[in-house]
């Protein structure tokens, strides 16, 4: 009885396995996905960027360390969409009940998008600095500049000093 069951189930498993194989085009196999590398880097001024190599776009935000040091954020000055910036250029400012702080471009490129929600809800920088509190998206001009930014471990060490 079991051998009959094996005989019946074999064609079905073969069909499933065959369906999972990527199509062969010429000498190359077509893959069902594209590999994307997401890299997160930090500046010494407490900005961070999450870079997506498939779109060449980096999302800029202030770090959790920065928002906790600032206290309750009451105003955010955002960059202008379409502006070309160089690494280290001032692109905005954050004002809190404790202090004001400038925001600098972590990489060179063009400001593609700005988080306009921060104009009405600056407190998003405190509640969710890395998610809903992002500042802008930059179309990165020179990926090699990422080598000048801090890794997560290096940034943690920087904050401890």
Coordinates of C-alpha atoms in Angstrom, one line a residue:
X1 CA 0.0 0.0 0.0
X2 CA 2.8 2.5 0.9
X3 CA 4.6 1.8 -2.4
X4 CA 1.4 2.6 -4.3
X5 CA 1.1 5.9 -2.3
X6 CA 4.7 6.7 -3.2
X7 CA 4.1 6.2 -6.8
X8 CA 1.1 8.4 -6.8
X9 CA 2.8 11.2 -4.9
X10 CA 6.0 11.3 -6.9
X11 CA 4.7 13.0 -10.0
X12 CA 3.1 15.7 -7.9
X13 CA 6.3 16.5 -6.0
X14 CA 8.2 16.4 -9.3
X15 CA 5.8 18.9 -10.8
X16 CA 6.1 21.2 -7.7
X17 CA 9.9 21.0 -7.8
X18 CA 10.0 21.7 -11.5
X19 CA 7.7 24.7 -11.1
X20 CA 10.1 26.2 -8.5
X21 CA 13.1 26.2 -10.8
X22 CA 13.9 29.5 -12.4
X23 CA 13.5 29.7 -16.1
X24 CA 16.7 29.3 -18.1
X25 CA 17.3 32.0 -20.6
X26 CA 20.2 31.3 -22.9
X27 CA 23.1 30.3 -20.7
X28 CA 21.8 32.3 -17.7
X29 CA 19.2 31.5 -15.2
X30 CA 16.5 34.1 -14.6
X31 CA 16.3 34.7 -10.8
X32 CA 12.9 35.6 -9.2
X33 CA 14.4 38.4 -7.1
X34 CA 16.9 41.2 -7.2
X35 CA 19.5 41.4 -4.4
X36 CA 19.3 44.7 -2.6
X37 CA 21.9 45.9 0.0
X38 CA 20.6 48.1 2.7
X39 CA 23.4 49.9 4.6
X40 CA 23.1 52.0 7.7
X41 CA 25.7 54.6 8.6
X42 CA 26.1 57.4 11.1
X43 CA 27.7 60.9 11.3
X44 CA 29.6 62.2 14.4
X45 CA 26.8 64.9 14.5
X46 CA 24.2 62.3 15.2
X47 CA 22.5 62.0 11.8
X48 CA 22.1 58.6 10.3
X49 CA 21.4 57.4 6.8
X50 CA 19.9 54.1 5.6
X51 CA 21.1 53.6 2.0
X52 CA 19.4 51.3 -0.5
X53 CA 21.7 50.3 -3.3
X54 CA 18.9 49.3 -5.7
X55 CA 17.4 52.8 -5.7
X56 CA 20.6 54.7 -4.8
X57 CA 18.6 56.5 -2.2
X58 CA 19.4 57.2 1.4
X59 CA 16.8 58.0 4.1
X60 CA 18.2 60.6 6.6
X61 CA 17.1 60.9 10.2
X62 CA 18.5 61.9 13.6
X63 CA 19.6 59.1 15.9
X64 CA 17.8 58.0 19.0
X65 CA 20.7 59.4 21.0
X66 CA 20.3 62.8 19.4
X67 CA 16.5 63.0 20.0
X68 CA 16.9 62.0 23.7
X69 CA 19.7 64.6 24.2
X70 CA 17.5 67.3 22.6
X71 CA 14.4 66.6 24.6
X72 CA 10.9 67.4 23.3
X73 CA 11.2 68.7 19.7
X74 CA 9.0 71.7 19.0
X75 CA 10.1 72.7 15.5
X76 CA 11.8 71.1 12.5
X77 CA 13.3 73.1 9.6
X78 CA 13.4 70.7 6.6
X79 CA 15.4 70.9 3.4
X80 CA 13.9 71.9 0.1
X81 CA 13.1 69.1 -2.4
X82 CA 15.2 69.2 -5.5
X83 CA 18.2 70.8 -3.7
X84 CA 21.7 69.5 -4.5
X85 CA 23.7 69.0 -1.3
X86 CA 27.3 68.1 -0.5
X87 CA 28.3 65.9 2.3
X88 CA 28.4 68.1 5.5
X89 CA 26.1 70.8 4.1
X90 CA 23.5 72.1 6.5
X91 CA 20.1 70.9 5.3
X92 CA 17.9 71.8 8.2
X93 CA 17.5 72.4 11.9
X94 CA 15.8 71.0 14.9
X95 CA 14.6 73.0 17.9
X96 CA 13.6 71.6 21.2
X97 CA 12.7 72.8 24.6
X98 CA 16.4 72.4 25.6
X99 CA 18.3 73.4 22.5
X100 CA 18.6 74.0 18.8
X101 CA 20.7 71.8 16.5
X102 CA 21.6 72.0 12.8
X103 CA 21.1 69.0 10.6
X104 CA 23.8 68.1 8.1
X105 CA 23.8 66.0 4.9
X106 CA 25.5 62.7 5.6
X107 CA 26.2 62.2 1.9
X108 CA 26.2 64.3 -1.3
X109 CA 23.3 64.1 -3.7
X110 CA 19.9 65.6 -4.5
X111 CA 17.1 65.9 -2.0
X112 CA 14.3 63.8 -3.5
X113 CA 11.7 63.8 -0.8
X114 CA 11.0 65.5 2.5
X115 CA 8.9 64.3 5.4
X116 CA 6.3 67.0 5.5
X117 CA 4.5 65.4 8.5
X118 CA 7.3 66.8 10.7
X119 CA 6.0 70.3 10.0
X120 CA 2.8 69.6 11.7
X121 CA 4.1 66.9 14.1
X122 CA 7.7 67.7 15.1
X123 CA 7.3 65.3 18.1
X124 CA 7.6 62.4 15.6
X125 CA 11.4 62.9 16.0
X126 CA 11.0 61.9 19.6
X127 CA 8.4 59.2 19.2
X128 CA 9.9 57.4 16.2
X129 CA 13.2 59.0 15.0
X130 CA 14.1 56.0 12.8
X131 CA 10.7 55.2 11.4
X132 CA 8.1 58.0 11.1
X133 CA 10.5 60.7 12.1
X134 CA 12.8 60.5 9.0
X135 CA 13.8 63.9 7.6
X136 CA 14.5 63.5 3.9
X137 CA 15.5 61.1 1.2
X138 CA 18.7 61.8 -0.8
X139 CA 19.5 60.4 -4.2
X140 CA 23.1 59.6 -3.5
X141 CA 25.7 61.0 -5.9
X142 CA 28.9 59.2 -4.6
X143 CA 28.5 55.9 -2.8
X144 CA 32.2 55.9 -1.9
X145 CA 31.5 58.7 0.6
X146 CA 29.8 56.1 2.9
X147 CA 33.3 55.0 3.8
X148 CA 33.7 58.3 5.7
X149 CA 30.7 57.5 7.9
X150 CA 30.6 55.6 11.1
X151 CA 29.4 52.0 11.4
X152 CA 26.9 51.2 14.2
X153 CA 29.7 49.9 16.5
X154 CA 31.9 53.0 15.9
X155 CA 28.9 55.3 16.5
X156 CA 28.1 53.6 19.8
X157 CA 31.8 54.1 20.9
X158 CA 31.5 57.8 19.7
X159 CA 28.4 58.3 21.9
X160 CA 30.2 56.8 25.0
X161 CA 32.9 59.5 24.9

